[in-house]
Short mmCIF file of C-alpha atoms and ligand atoms in Angstrom, two decimals:
data_model
loop_
_atom_site.label_atom_id
_atom_site.label_comp_id
_atom_site.label_asym_id
_atom_site.label_seq_id
_atom_site.Cartn_x
_atom_site.Cartn_y
_atom_site.Cartn_z
CA MET A 1 0.00 0.00 0.00
CA SER A 2 1.42 3.40 -0.87
CA VAL A 3 1.70 6.04 1.84
CA ARG A 4 1.54 9.81 1.26
CA GLN A 5 4.91 11.43 2.01
CA PRO A 6 5.72 14.78 3.64
CA GLU A 7 6.20 17.76 1.35
CA ARG A 8 9.17 18.88 3.45
CA VAL A 9 12.02 16.69 4.69
CA GLU A 10 15.08 17.79 6.66
CA THR A 11 18.49 16.16 6.66
CA GLU A 12 21.61 17.17 8.53
CA ARG A 13 22.44 20.06 6.18
CA LEU A 14 19.53 20.23 3.73
CA VAL A 15 15.85 20.96 3.44
CA LEU A 16 14.04 19.04 0.70
CA ARG A 17 10.63 20.46 -0.15
CA ARG A 18 7.89 20.36 -2.75
CA PRO A 19 8.35 23.05 -5.43
CA ARG A 20 6.01 26.07 -5.46
CA PRO A 21 4.97 28.28 -8.41
CA ASP A 22 7.10 31.17 -7.14
CA ASP A 23 10.27 29.04 -7.36
CA ALA A 24 10.46 29.37 -11.17
CA GLU A 25 12.90 32.28 -11.35
CA ALA A 26 15.35 30.80 -8.86
CA ILE A 27 15.27 27.33 -10.45
CA PHE A 28 15.92 28.84 -13.87
CA ALA A 29 18.72 31.15 -12.75
CA ARG A 30 20.54 28.85 -10.32
CA TYR A 31 20.75 25.61 -12.30
CA ALA A 32 18.14 24.75 -14.94
CA SER A 33 19.61 27.09 -17.57
CA ASP A 34 23.25 26.10 -16.86
CA PRO A 35 24.87 24.02 -19.64
CA GLU A 36 27.37 22.42 -17.21
CA VAL A 37 24.68 21.29 -14.79
CA THR A 38 22.36 19.93 -17.48
CA ARG A 39 24.94 18.12 -19.65
CA TYR A 40 24.09 14.61 -18.39
CA LEU A 41 20.40 15.20 -17.73
CA SER A 42 17.50 13.80 -19.69
CA PHE A 43 15.62 17.11 -20.05
CA PRO A 44 16.69 19.96 -22.33
CA ARG A 45 18.43 22.85 -20.61
CA HIS A 46 15.79 25.48 -19.86
CA ALA A 47 15.89 28.20 -22.48
CA SER A 48 13.21 30.36 -20.88
CA LEU A 49 11.07 30.60 -17.77
CA GLU A 50 8.30 28.88 -19.73
CA ASN A 51 10.34 25.67 -19.58
CA THR A 52 10.70 26.04 -15.83
CA ARG A 53 6.98 26.68 -15.40
CA ALA A 54 6.27 23.53 -17.43
CA PHE A 55 8.46 21.57 -14.98
CA LEU A 56 6.48 23.04 -12.07
CA ALA A 57 3.19 21.97 -13.68
CA LEU A 58 4.52 18.43 -14.14
CA SER A 59 5.67 18.45 -10.54
CA ASP A 60 2.18 19.35 -9.33
CA ALA A 61 0.69 16.63 -11.53
CA ASP A 62 3.07 14.07 -9.97
CA TRP A 63 2.30 15.23 -6.45
CA SER A 64 -1.45 14.97 -7.15
CA ARG A 65 -1.26 11.48 -8.52
CA TRP A 66 1.44 9.80 -6.42
CA PRO A 67 2.62 9.71 -2.78
CA ALA A 68 5.48 12.12 -3.60
CA GLY A 69 7.16 13.85 -6.54
CA PRO A 70 9.99 16.31 -7.16
CA TYR A 71 11.70 18.01 -4.21
CA LEU A 72 13.84 21.15 -4.33
CA ILE A 73 17.05 21.13 -2.32
CA GLU A 74 17.87 24.09 -0.06
CA ARG A 75 20.67 24.62 2.41
CA ARG A 76 19.36 24.57 5.96
CA ASP A 77 21.99 27.11 6.81
CA GLY A 78 21.06 30.18 4.74
CA GLY A 79 18.07 28.69 2.95
CA GLU A 80 19.23 29.23 -0.61
CA LEU A 81 18.07 26.95 -3.41
CA ILE A 82 20.89 24.65 -4.51
CA GLY A 83 19.24 21.89 -6.54
CA SER A 84 16.56 19.33 -7.09
CA THR A 85 15.85 15.65 -6.54
CA GLY A 86 12.69 13.59 -6.12
CA LEU A 87 10.80 10.43 -6.86
CA SER A 88 9.18 9.59 -10.16
CA PHE A 89 6.71 6.78 -9.59
CA GLU A 90 6.24 4.23 -12.34
CA THR A 91 3.95 2.03 -10.23
CA GLU A 92 3.05 2.20 -6.53
CA GLN A 93 6.03 -0.04 -5.78
CA ARG A 94 8.59 1.10 -8.35
CA ALA A 95 10.10 4.56 -8.72
CA ALA A 96 13.04 6.33 -10.35
CA THR A 97 15.15 9.02 -8.76
CA GLY A 98 17.77 11.57 -9.78
CA TYR A 99 19.52 14.66 -8.43
CA LEU A 100 21.17 17.81 -9.61
CA LEU A 101 22.93 20.66 -7.90
CA ALA A 102 23.93 24.19 -8.84
CA ARG A 103 27.65 24.27 -9.64
CA GLU A 104 28.63 26.21 -6.53
CA ALA A 105 27.22 23.35 -4.41
CA TRP A 106 29.18 20.48 -6.00
CA GLY A 107 31.78 18.48 -4.09
CA ARG A 108 30.40 18.74 -0.55
CA GLY A 109 28.44 15.50 -0.29
CA TYR A 110 25.07 17.20 -0.77
CA ALA A 111 23.94 14.90 -3.60
CA THR A 112 24.67 11.82 -1.50
CA GLU A 113 22.81 13.33 1.45
CA ALA A 114 19.80 14.14 -0.75
CA LEU A 115 19.80 10.70 -2.39
CA ARG A 116 19.88 8.94 0.99
CA ALA A 117 16.86 11.03 2.00
CA MET A 118 15.06 9.95 -1.18
CA VAL A 119 15.75 6.32 -0.31
CA ASP A 120 14.07 6.90 3.08
CA VAL A 121 11.10 8.68 1.50
CA ALA A 122 10.72 5.91 -1.07
CA ARG A 123 10.83 3.22 1.59
CA SER A 124 8.22 5.03 3.69
CA ALA A 125 6.02 5.37 0.61
CA GLY A 126 6.04 1.60 0.08
CA VAL A 127 8.44 1.55 -2.87
CA LEU A 128 10.20 -1.80 -3.28
CA ARG A 129 12.53 -0.87 -6.11
CA LEU A 130 14.21 2.51 -6.55
CA HIS A 131 16.38 2.99 -9.61
CA ALA A 132 18.44 5.64 -11.36
CA LEU A 133 19.93 5.82 -14.84
CA CYS A 134 23.32 7.36 -15.39
CA HIS A 135 25.61 8.04 -18.34
CA SER A 136 28.61 5.71 -18.03
CA ASP A 137 31.13 8.58 -18.29
CA HIS A 138 29.57 10.45 -15.39
CA ALA A 139 31.95 9.37 -12.62
CA PRO A 140 30.74 11.72 -9.85
CA SER A 141 27.16 10.51 -10.27
CA VAL A 142 28.23 6.85 -10.29
CA ARG A 143 30.08 7.53 -7.06
CA VAL A 144 27.02 9.18 -5.49
CA LEU A 145 24.88 6.15 -6.35
CA GLU A 146 27.42 3.72 -4.93
CA LYS A 147 27.84 5.73 -1.71
CA ALA A 148 24.04 5.60 -1.27
CA GLY A 149 23.99 1.82 -1.61
CA PHE A 150 22.77 1.45 -5.19
CA GLU A 151 24.08 -1.48 -7.21
CA CYS A 152 24.82 -1.45 -10.92
CA GLU A 153 22.53 -3.93 -12.65
CA GLY A 154 24.08 -3.44 -16.08
CA THR A 155 23.98 -1.34 -19.20
CA LEU A 156 20.76 -0.44 -20.98
CA ARG A 157 21.97 -0.10 -24.53
CA ARG A 158 20.76 2.76 -26.71
CA TYR A 159 18.22 3.61 -24.03
CA VAL A 160 18.25 7.33 -23.15
CA VAL A 161 18.43 10.45 -25.27
CA PHE A 162 20.53 13.10 -23.57
CA PRO A 163 19.17 16.21 -25.28
CA ASN A 164 22.08 18.41 -24.15
CA LEU A 165 24.77 15.92 -25.18
CA SER A 166 23.51 13.86 -28.10
CA PRO A 167 20.03 15.04 -29.08
CA ASP A 168 19.69 12.84 -32.16
CA GLU A 169 20.21 9.36 -30.80
CA PRO A 170 19.73 7.38 -27.60
CA LEU A 171 22.93 6.41 -25.76
CA ASP A 172 23.89 3.54 -23.46
CA VAL A 173 23.22 4.11 -19.76
CA LEU A 174 24.10 2.36 -16.53
CA CYS A 175 21.10 1.14 -14.54
CA TYR A 176 21.55 1.42 -10.77
CA ALA A 177 18.97 0.17 -8.28
CA ARG A 178 18.26 -0.40 -4.62
CA VAL A 179 15.73 -2.92 -3.43
CA LEU A 180 13.98 -1.59 -0.34
CA GLY A 181 11.86 -4.42 0.94
C1 COA B 1 26.69 14.67 -10.03
C2 COA B 1 26.43 15.63 -8.87
C3 COA B 1 24.98 15.51 -8.46
C4 COA B 1 27.34 15.25 -7.70
O1 COA B 1 26.97 16.05 -6.60
P1 COA B 1 27.96 16.25 -5.34
O2 COA B 1 27.15 16.83 -4.22
O3 COA B 1 29.16 16.97 -5.81
O4 COA B 1 28.30 14.73 -5.01
P2 COA B 1 28.97 14.19 -3.68
O5 COA B 1 29.86 15.27 -3.12
O6 COA B 1 27.90 13.64 -2.80
O7 COA B 1 29.82 12.98 -4.21
C5 COA B 1 30.60 13.08 -5.40
C6 COA B 1 31.63 11.96 -5.38
O8 COA B 1 32.20 11.85 -6.70
C7 COA B 1 33.60 11.97 -6.59
N1 COA B 1 34.08 12.58 -7.83
C8 COA B 1 33.97 13.86 -8.20
N2 COA B 1 34.53 14.01 -9.41
C9 COA B 1 34.97 12.78 -9.81
C10 COA B 1 35.61 12.30 -10.97
N3 COA B 1 35.90 13.08 -11.99
N4 COA B 1 35.90 10.97 -11.01
C11 COA B 1 35.58 10.16 -10.00
N5 COA B 1 34.97 10.56 -8.87
C12 COA B 1 34.66 11.87 -8.78
C13 COA B 1 33.82 12.82 -5.37
O9 COA B 1 35.15 12.67 -4.88
C14 COA B 1 32.78 12.23 -4.43
O10 COA B 1 33.14 10.98 -3.92
P3 COA B 1 33.84 10.81 -2.44
O11 COA B 1 32.82 11.30 -1.44
O12 COA B 1 34.12 9.36 -2.34
O13 COA B 1 35.06 11.68 -2.45
C15 COA B 1 26.71 17.12 -9.28
O14 COA B 1 27.98 17.19 -9.84
C16 COA B 1 25.70 17.65 -10.25
O15 COA B 1 24.66 18.17 -9.86
N6 COA B 1 25.98 17.54 -11.58
C17 COA B 1 25.07 18.04 -12.57
C18 COA B 1 23.75 17.29 -12.61
C19 COA B 1 23.93 15.80 -12.84
O16 COA B 1 24.68 15.42 -13.69
N7 COA B 1 23.20 14.99 -12.09
C20 COA B 1 23.28 13.55 -12.15
C21 COA B 1 22.65 12.99 -13.36
S1 COA B 1 22.82 11.20 -13.43
#
């Protein structure tokens, strides 16, 4: 049975919370329009605030339909927006996750801290399998997944289009997963 999850979660150094309509400008400016941040992501870099507002509409649709959805990542100390993570439910018991941070927040263990929190949220929601797909060249992300206890199940060949890297053809990706129950 799936269980509704809190819209705000605190970790040692972070606040994870459901996005709000008035977050659009900060999301766009701090990371969604940054080519470095979006290189290995599966959505096109935001070219305008319209793209960011479309993300916020999808977020609300996810939160309406499922026990949780996207979360924004803020520093507890200072409160500024530094990134995004979340759960994308495929069924009540299977979800995907991901994470991204503004460049100034890289290299401090924040992604690992956020991912561990998503594992806890997923488990509380009744998810049995949580997975994440990652470009095989993306060493920092592979490391984050391994630190959070995800295991590589193999390569999904020609599986994901990375619109900011290779928009015309799907590339191979590593499939990482954690079984939660
Ligand atoms: C990938 C990303 C989320 C990592 O966030 P982060 O907060 O810097 O990650 P962490 O600090 O928790 O851990 C990064 C780990 O990768 C390691 N690392 C960093 N660069 C590396 C490299 N080039 N090769 C190997 N390991 C590397 C770090 O040393 C660290 O491991 P350690 O704790 O054992 O030292 C961040 O760089 C980001 O947001 N990138 C853009 C968005 C993105 O690509 N998201 C993932 C899509 S799959």
